[in-house]
CSV table of C-alpha atoms in Angstrom, one decimal:
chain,number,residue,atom,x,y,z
A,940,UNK,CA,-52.2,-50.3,-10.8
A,941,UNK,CA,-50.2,-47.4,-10.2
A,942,UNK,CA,-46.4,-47.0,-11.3
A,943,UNK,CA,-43.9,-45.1,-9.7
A,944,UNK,CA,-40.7,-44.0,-12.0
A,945,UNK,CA,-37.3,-45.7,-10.1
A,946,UNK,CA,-35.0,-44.6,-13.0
A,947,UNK,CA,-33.6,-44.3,-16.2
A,948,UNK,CA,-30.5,-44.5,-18.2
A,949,UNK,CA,-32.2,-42.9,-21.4
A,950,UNK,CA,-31.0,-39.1,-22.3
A,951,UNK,CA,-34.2,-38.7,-24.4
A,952,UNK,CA,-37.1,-39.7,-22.0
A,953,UNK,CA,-37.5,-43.1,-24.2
A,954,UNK,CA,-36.4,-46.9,-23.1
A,955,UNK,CA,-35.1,-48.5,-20.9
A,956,UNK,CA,-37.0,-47.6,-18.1
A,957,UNK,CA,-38.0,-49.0,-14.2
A,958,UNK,CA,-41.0,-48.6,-12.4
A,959,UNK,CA,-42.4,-50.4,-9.1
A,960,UNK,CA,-46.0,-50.9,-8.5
A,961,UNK,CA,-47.0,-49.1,-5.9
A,962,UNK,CA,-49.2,-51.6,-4.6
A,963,UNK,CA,-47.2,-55.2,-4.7
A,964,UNK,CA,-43.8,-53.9,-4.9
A,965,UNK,CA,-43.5,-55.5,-8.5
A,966,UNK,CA,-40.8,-54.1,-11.4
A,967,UNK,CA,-42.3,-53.0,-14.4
A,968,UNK,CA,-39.4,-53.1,-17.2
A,969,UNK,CA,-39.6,-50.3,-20.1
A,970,UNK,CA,-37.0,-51.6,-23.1
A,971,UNK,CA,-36.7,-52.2,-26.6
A,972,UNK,CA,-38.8,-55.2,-27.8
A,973,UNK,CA,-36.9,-58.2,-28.8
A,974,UNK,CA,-37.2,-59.0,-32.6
A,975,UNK,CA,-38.7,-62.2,-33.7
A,976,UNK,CA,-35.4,-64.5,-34.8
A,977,UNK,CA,-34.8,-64.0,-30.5
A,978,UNK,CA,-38.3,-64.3,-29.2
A,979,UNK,CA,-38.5,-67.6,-30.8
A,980,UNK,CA,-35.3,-68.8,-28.4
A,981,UNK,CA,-37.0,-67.8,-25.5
A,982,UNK,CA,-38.9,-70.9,-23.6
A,983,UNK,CA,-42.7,-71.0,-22.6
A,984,UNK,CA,-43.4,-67.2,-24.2
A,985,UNK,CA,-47.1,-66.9,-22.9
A,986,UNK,CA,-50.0,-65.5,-25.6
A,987,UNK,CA,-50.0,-61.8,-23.5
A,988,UNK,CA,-46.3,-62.3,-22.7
A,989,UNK,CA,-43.5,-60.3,-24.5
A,990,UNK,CA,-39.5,-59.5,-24.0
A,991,UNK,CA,-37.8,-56.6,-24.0
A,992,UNK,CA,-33.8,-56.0,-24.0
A,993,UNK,CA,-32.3,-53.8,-20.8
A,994,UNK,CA,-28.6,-52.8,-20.7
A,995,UNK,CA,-27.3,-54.1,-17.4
A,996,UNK,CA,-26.5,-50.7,-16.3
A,997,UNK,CA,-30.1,-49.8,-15.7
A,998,UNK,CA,-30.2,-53.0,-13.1
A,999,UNK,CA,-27.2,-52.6,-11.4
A,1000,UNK,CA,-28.1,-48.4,-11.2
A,1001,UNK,CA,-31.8,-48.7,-9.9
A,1002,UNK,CA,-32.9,-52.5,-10.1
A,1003,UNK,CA,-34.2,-52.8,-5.8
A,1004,UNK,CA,-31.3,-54.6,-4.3
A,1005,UNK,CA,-34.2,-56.3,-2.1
């Protein structure tokens, strides 16, 4: 799989982050992980599946409008 940076709203190089892959046009989300109290609201969580928490500005800012 190969990622290609879309963009950031980060000032130090960290989180939150967007990247495509290259080869099925999926979004790759870089973010803060959600703690545990709010992981446990989330519904059907799979075993490899995590969350993490992106400020709306990155999405409207880079997030494909396709």
């Amino acid at each position: 799989m190969t990622l290609r940076f879309i963009g950031t709203t980060s000032e130090h190089g960290n989180c939150p982050t967007l990247y495509e892959v290259e080869e099925t046009g999926d979004i790759v989300v870089q973010g803060d992980q959600l703690d545990a109290e709010h992981l446990a609201q989330l519904r059907d969580l799979g075993v490899k599946e995590t969350a993490v928490v992106i400020p709306r500005e990155l999405l409207t800012r880079f997030a494909p409008k396709e």
